[in-house]
Short mmCIF file of C-alpha atoms in Angstrom, two decimals:
data_model
loop_
_atom_site.label_atom_id
_atom_site.label_comp_id
_atom_site.label_asym_id
_atom_site.label_seq_id
_atom_site.Cartn_x
_atom_site.Cartn_y
_atom_site.Cartn_z
CA UNK A 619 21.85 -4.00 -10.29
CA UNK A 620 18.65 -1.96 -9.85
CA UNK A 621 17.08 -0.92 -6.56
CA UNK A 622 14.41 -3.63 -6.80
CA UNK A 623 17.08 -6.36 -7.14
CA UNK A 624 19.42 -5.15 -4.40
CA UNK A 625 18.44 -5.88 -0.77
CA UNK A 626 20.96 -3.30 0.46
CA UNK A 627 19.10 -0.56 -1.45
CA UNK A 628 15.59 -1.96 -1.18
CA UNK A 629 15.48 -2.49 2.60
CA UNK A 630 16.25 -0.37 5.63
CA UNK A 631 17.51 -1.71 8.93
CA UNK A 632 14.68 -3.32 10.87
CA UNK A 633 13.42 -0.86 13.53
CA UNK A 634 13.43 -1.64 17.23
CA UNK A 635 10.52 -3.88 18.22
CA UNK A 636 8.82 -1.06 20.16
CA UNK A 637 8.84 1.28 17.13
CA UNK A 638 5.44 1.87 15.55
CA UNK A 639 4.57 0.28 12.23
CA UNK A 640 5.11 2.55 9.24
CA UNK A 641 4.43 2.64 5.52
CA UNK A 642 6.15 -0.11 3.58
CA UNK A 643 6.71 -2.40 6.56
CA UNK A 644 6.31 -6.07 5.65
CA UNK A 645 4.42 -7.94 8.36
CA UNK A 646 2.84 -11.30 9.07
CA UNK A 647 -0.90 -10.67 9.28
CA UNK A 648 -4.35 -11.82 8.21
CA UNK A 649 -5.84 -10.36 5.03
CA UNK A 650 -9.28 -11.09 3.65
CA UNK A 651 -11.50 -10.97 0.58
CA UNK A 652 -15.29 -11.01 0.99
CA UNK A 653 -17.33 -12.89 -1.60
CA UNK A 654 -20.99 -13.97 -1.93
CA UNK A 655 -22.19 -17.38 -0.81
CA UNK A 656 -21.68 -19.79 2.05
CA UNK A 657 -18.52 -21.69 3.03
CA UNK A 658 -17.32 -23.57 6.07
CA UNK A 659 -17.77 -22.62 9.73
CA UNK A 660 -15.70 -23.29 12.86
CA UNK A 661 -12.58 -23.70 10.72
CA UNK A 662 -9.20 -24.17 12.42
CA UNK A 663 -6.66 -21.43 11.74
CA UNK A 664 -3.59 -21.90 9.50
CA UNK A 665 -0.42 -23.39 10.93
CA UNK A 666 1.94 -22.11 8.20
CA UNK A 667 2.22 -18.96 6.10
CA UNK A 668 0.36 -18.54 2.81
CA UNK A 669 -2.58 -20.69 3.89
CA UNK A 670 -6.15 -19.51 3.30
CA UNK A 671 -9.48 -20.40 4.89
CA UNK A 672 -12.97 -19.85 3.45
CA UNK A 673 -15.49 -19.23 6.22
CA UNK A 674 -19.09 -18.06 6.27
CA UNK A 675 -19.58 -14.55 7.65
CA UNK A 676 -23.35 -14.81 7.73
CA UNK A 677 -26.22 -16.56 6.00
CA UNK A 678 -28.99 -14.70 4.27
CA UNK A 679 -32.02 -14.14 6.44
CA UNK A 680 -33.94 -12.52 3.59
CA UNK A 681 -33.84 -12.77 -0.20
CA UNK A 682 -34.88 -9.14 -0.79
CA UNK A 683 -33.27 -5.80 -0.01
CA UNK A 684 -32.47 -4.34 2.44
CA UNK A 685 -31.78 -7.85 3.73
CA UNK A 686 -28.20 -9.01 3.08
CA UNK A 687 -27.40 -12.11 1.05
CA UNK A 688 -24.98 -14.78 2.30
CA UNK A 689 -21.33 -13.76 2.43
CA UNK A 690 -18.08 -15.60 3.09
CA UNK A 691 -14.52 -14.52 3.72
CA UNK A 692 -11.36 -15.94 2.15
CA UNK A 693 -8.83 -15.15 4.85
CA UNK A 694 -5.11 -15.54 4.27
CA UNK A 695 -2.40 -15.83 6.92
CA UNK A 696 0.83 -14.58 5.41
CA UNK A 697 2.94 -11.61 4.42
CA UNK A 698 1.42 -8.19 3.85
CA UNK A 699 2.67 -4.64 3.41
CA UNK A 700 1.51 -1.58 5.36
CA UNK A 701 -0.01 0.75 2.73
CA UNK A 702 -0.92 4.14 4.30
CA UNK A 703 1.59 6.96 4.70
CA UNK A 704 3.01 7.07 8.21
CA UNK A 705 1.28 10.43 8.82
CA UNK A 706 -2.06 8.80 8.02
CA UNK A 707 -1.33 5.95 10.44
CA UNK A 708 -1.02 8.47 13.31
CA UNK A 709 -3.57 11.07 12.18
CA UNK A 710 -6.00 10.73 15.11
CA UNK A 711 -3.12 10.46 17.61
CA UNK A 712 -1.58 13.72 16.37
CA UNK A 713 -4.97 15.44 16.40
CA UNK A 714 -5.49 14.35 20.00
CA UNK A 715 -2.06 15.70 20.99
CA UNK A 716 -2.95 19.05 19.42
CA UNK A 717 -6.24 19.12 21.37
CA UNK A 718 -4.49 18.37 24.66
CA UNK A 719 -1.85 21.06 24.07
CA UNK A 720 -4.57 23.56 23.21
CA UNK A 721 -6.28 22.61 26.49
CA UNK A 722 -3.13 23.61 28.43
CA UNK A 723 -1.05 20.42 28.58
CA UNK A 724 2.65 20.51 27.80
CA UNK A 725 3.77 18.47 24.80
CA UNK A 726 5.28 15.60 26.79
CA UNK A 727 2.14 15.10 28.88
CA UNK A 728 -0.05 15.41 25.78
CA UNK A 729 1.91 12.61 24.07
CA UNK A 730 1.64 10.37 27.12
CA UNK A 731 -2.11 10.94 27.48
CA UNK A 732 -2.83 10.45 23.76
CA UNK A 733 -0.78 7.25 23.78
CA UNK A 734 -3.08 5.77 26.44
CA UNK A 735 -6.07 5.87 24.06
CA UNK A 736 -6.18 2.55 22.24
CA UNK A 737 -9.07 3.67 20.05
CA UNK A 738 -6.97 6.22 18.15
CA UNK A 739 -5.86 5.07 14.68
CA UNK A 740 -7.09 1.57 15.48
CA UNK A 741 -7.19 0.30 11.89
CA UNK A 742 -4.35 -0.35 9.45
CA UNK A 743 -4.71 -0.98 5.71
CA UNK A 744 -2.62 -3.86 4.40
CA UNK A 745 -1.93 -5.21 0.91
CA UNK A 746 -1.17 -8.88 0.38
CA UNK A 747 2.43 -9.83 -0.44
CA UNK A 748 2.41 -12.82 -2.79
CA UNK A 749 5.16 -14.97 -4.31
CA UNK A 750 6.14 -13.76 -7.79
CA UNK A 751 5.78 -17.31 -9.10
CA UNK A 752 2.00 -17.11 -8.52
CA UNK A 753 1.81 -14.73 -11.50
CA UNK A 754 1.75 -15.88 -15.13
CA UNK A 755 5.30 -15.92 -16.49
CA UNK A 756 4.41 -13.23 -19.05
CA UNK A 757 3.71 -10.69 -16.27
CA UNK A 758 6.64 -11.34 -13.95
CA UNK A 759 9.24 -9.15 -15.68
CA UNK A 760 6.93 -6.12 -15.69
CA UNK A 761 6.06 -6.58 -12.02
CA UNK A 762 9.69 -7.18 -11.06
CA UNK A 763 10.68 -3.85 -12.64
CA UNK A 764 7.72 -1.93 -11.13
CA UNK A 765 6.13 -1.58 -14.57
CA UNK A 766 2.67 -3.01 -13.97
CA UNK A 767 -0.11 -0.95 -12.44
CA UNK A 768 -1.58 -2.44 -9.30
CA UNK A 769 1.58 -4.28 -8.27
CA UNK A 770 4.80 -3.41 -6.45
CA UNK A 771 7.94 -5.58 -6.45
CA UNK A 772 9.37 -7.08 -3.25
CA UNK A 773 13.07 -7.89 -3.32
CA UNK A 774 14.20 -11.35 -2.18
CA UNK A 775 16.09 -11.30 1.11
CA UNK A 776 17.15 -14.13 3.44
CA UNK A 777 14.03 -16.29 3.90
CA UNK A 778 11.81 -13.81 2.03
CA UNK A 779 11.34 -14.99 -1.58
CA UNK A 780 11.02 -12.68 -4.57
CA UNK A 781 7.46 -11.42 -4.23
CA UNK A 782 5.08 -8.62 -5.14
CA UNK A 783 2.47 -6.48 -3.41
CA UNK A 784 -1.01 -6.88 -4.88
CA UNK A 785 -2.62 -3.43 -4.51
CA UNK A 786 -5.97 -4.88 -5.61
CA UNK A 787 -6.09 -6.98 -2.42
CA UNK A 788 -6.42 -4.50 0.45
CA UNK A 789 -7.63 -5.38 3.95
CA UNK A 790 -8.41 -3.35 7.05
CA UNK A 791 -6.94 -5.00 10.14
CA UNK A 792 -7.11 -3.91 13.77
CA UNK A 793 -3.65 -2.83 14.91
CA UNK A 794 -3.66 -5.35 17.77
CA UNK A 795 -3.66 -8.13 15.17
CA UNK A 796 -0.31 -6.90 13.84
CA UNK A 797 2.07 -6.64 16.82
CA UNK A 798 5.46 -5.14 16.00
CA UNK A 799 7.05 -8.55 16.61
CA UNK A 800 5.38 -9.67 13.37
CA UNK A 801 7.28 -7.04 11.34
CA UNK A 802 9.93 -8.86 9.31
CA UNK A 803 11.23 -6.09 7.03
CA UNK A 804 11.19 -2.32 6.48
CA UNK A 805 11.66 -0.41 3.23
CA UNK A 806 14.42 2.10 2.53
CA UNK A 807 13.55 5.72 1.75
CA UNK A 808 14.25 5.04 -1.95
CA UNK A 809 11.86 2.07 -2.02
CA UNK A 810 9.19 4.07 -0.20
CA UNK A 811 9.50 6.80 -2.86
CA UNK A 812 8.90 4.14 -5.53
CA UNK A 813 5.96 2.82 -3.47
CA UNK A 814 4.42 6.32 -3.37
CA UNK A 815 4.65 6.43 -7.15
CA UNK A 816 3.10 2.96 -7.54
CA UNK A 817 0.22 3.90 -5.22
CA UNK A 818 -0.42 7.16 -7.08
CA UNK A 819 -0.37 5.43 -10.46
CA UNK A 820 -2.75 2.67 -9.33
CA UNK A 821 -5.30 4.67 -7.36
CA UNK A 822 -5.18 8.09 -9.06
CA UNK A 823 -3.44 8.43 -12.42
CA UNK A 824 -3.88 4.98 -14.02
CA UNK A 825 -1.41 5.71 -16.81
CA UNK A 826 2.29 5.00 -17.21
CA UNK A 827 2.72 5.72 -20.91
CA UNK A 828 3.67 9.42 -20.74
CA UNK A 829 5.95 9.03 -17.74
CA UNK A 830 7.61 5.98 -19.25
CA UNK A 831 8.42 8.01 -22.36
CA UNK A 832 10.10 10.68 -20.20
CA UNK A 833 12.06 7.98 -18.37
CA UNK A 834 13.22 6.49 -21.65
CA UNK A 835 14.37 9.90 -22.89
CA UNK A 836 16.33 10.91 -19.77
CA UNK A 837 17.53 7.40 -18.94
CA UNK A 838 16.41 7.55 -15.28
CA UNK A 839 13.45 6.25 -13.27
CA UNK A 840 10.82 8.69 -11.99
CA UNK A 841 10.21 7.92 -8.31
CA UNK A 842 7.84 10.72 -7.28
CA UNK A 843 6.02 13.76 -8.60
CA UNK A 844 4.56 16.98 -7.20
CA UNK A 845 2.03 19.30 -8.83
CA UNK A 846 1.53 22.98 -8.00
CA UNK A 847 -0.85 25.49 -9.62
CA UNK A 848 0.06 29.11 -10.29
CA UNK A 849 -2.22 32.08 -10.87
CA UNK A 850 -3.97 31.82 -14.20
CA UNK A 851 -4.27 28.07 -14.08
CA UNK A 852 -0.71 27.22 -15.11
CA UNK A 853 0.58 23.96 -13.65
CA UNK A 854 4.12 23.28 -12.45
CA UNK A 855 4.95 19.57 -12.33
CA UNK A 856 8.16 18.45 -10.60
CA UNK A 857 9.40 14.93 -11.34
CA UNK A 858 11.91 13.43 -8.88
CA UNK A 859 14.39 11.04 -10.48
CA UNK A 860 16.05 8.07 -8.81
CA UNK A 861 19.38 9.95 -8.67
CA UNK A 862 17.71 12.78 -6.66
CA UNK A 863 17.68 15.20 -9.60
CA UNK A 864 14.46 16.93 -10.60
CA UNK A 865 12.70 17.70 -13.88
CA UNK A 866 10.36 20.71 -13.73
CA UNK A 867 7.59 20.93 -16.34
CA UNK A 868 5.31 23.91 -16.90
CA UNK A 869 1.94 23.62 -18.57
CA UNK A 870 -0.80 26.07 -19.51
CA UNK A 871 -4.52 26.23 -18.86
CA UNK A 872 -5.69 25.11 -22.28
CA UNK A 873 -8.17 22.29 -22.11
CA UNK A 874 -7.11 18.79 -23.09
CA UNK A 875 -9.58 16.31 -24.51
CA UNK A 876 -9.83 13.27 -22.29
CA UNK A 877 -9.07 9.91 -23.90
CA UNK A 878 -12.09 7.82 -24.82
CA UNK A 879 -12.49 4.70 -22.72
CA UNK A 880 -14.97 1.90 -23.09
CA UNK A 881 -17.60 1.64 -20.37
CA UNK A 882 -17.88 -1.82 -18.91
CA UNK A 883 -21.43 -3.16 -18.74
CA UNK A 884 -22.85 -3.78 -15.28
CA UNK A 885 -21.92 -7.23 -13.99
CA UNK A 886 -24.82 -9.35 -12.80
#
């Protein structure tokens, strides 16, 4: 049984309710997609999870730039995963603590004072968690095994069905809209390592072919990677495997021709 099929490996114990949200937490929250055009107004909110509402954000007051056209929001009330690294979630708070300490406060007082400022780190990025059955059957196996870019598998547990995180559906939500009481699950350190890899592949690298070949050769999953540069332009790449062993690769500074990709025409 792999990590993505085993709740005991996939999840960590749920933190105390007063513990701050952290990367990988699964919460009940609103997420939204903005699209052109008008929809409904004064719409009643959902009464169950996985419901959506289309509402008008504003109507066009001008048909020429810089006037904005009409826009609506498709807002979903359901499960979502906290995407940013925990350090990013507390970046402004930590910076404020450092400022207070530099101004002469002791660390304990600096933490208390910084914690009183509700405007620090006020926004949290969430990705929608959707039921696996919403995907075409041909894509489910790849998503389930963390093999499809832009998705991350969510293991079934108790009342939580087998699901996936859609990294193409990100929303910024004010932290007060996601109280800790709405956290229903937390990821294990192993699952978070896999999440880091999925995020890097989707937003930065956009290629699994080379890494998959290495995985097939060594018979282990790659869960994280680190890159360091030495004098002369040589790169040292460290691949972390799912059994905590490492593979260290050394490259040189010879240029590599980038693969040719088709350019998509502008969409009108």
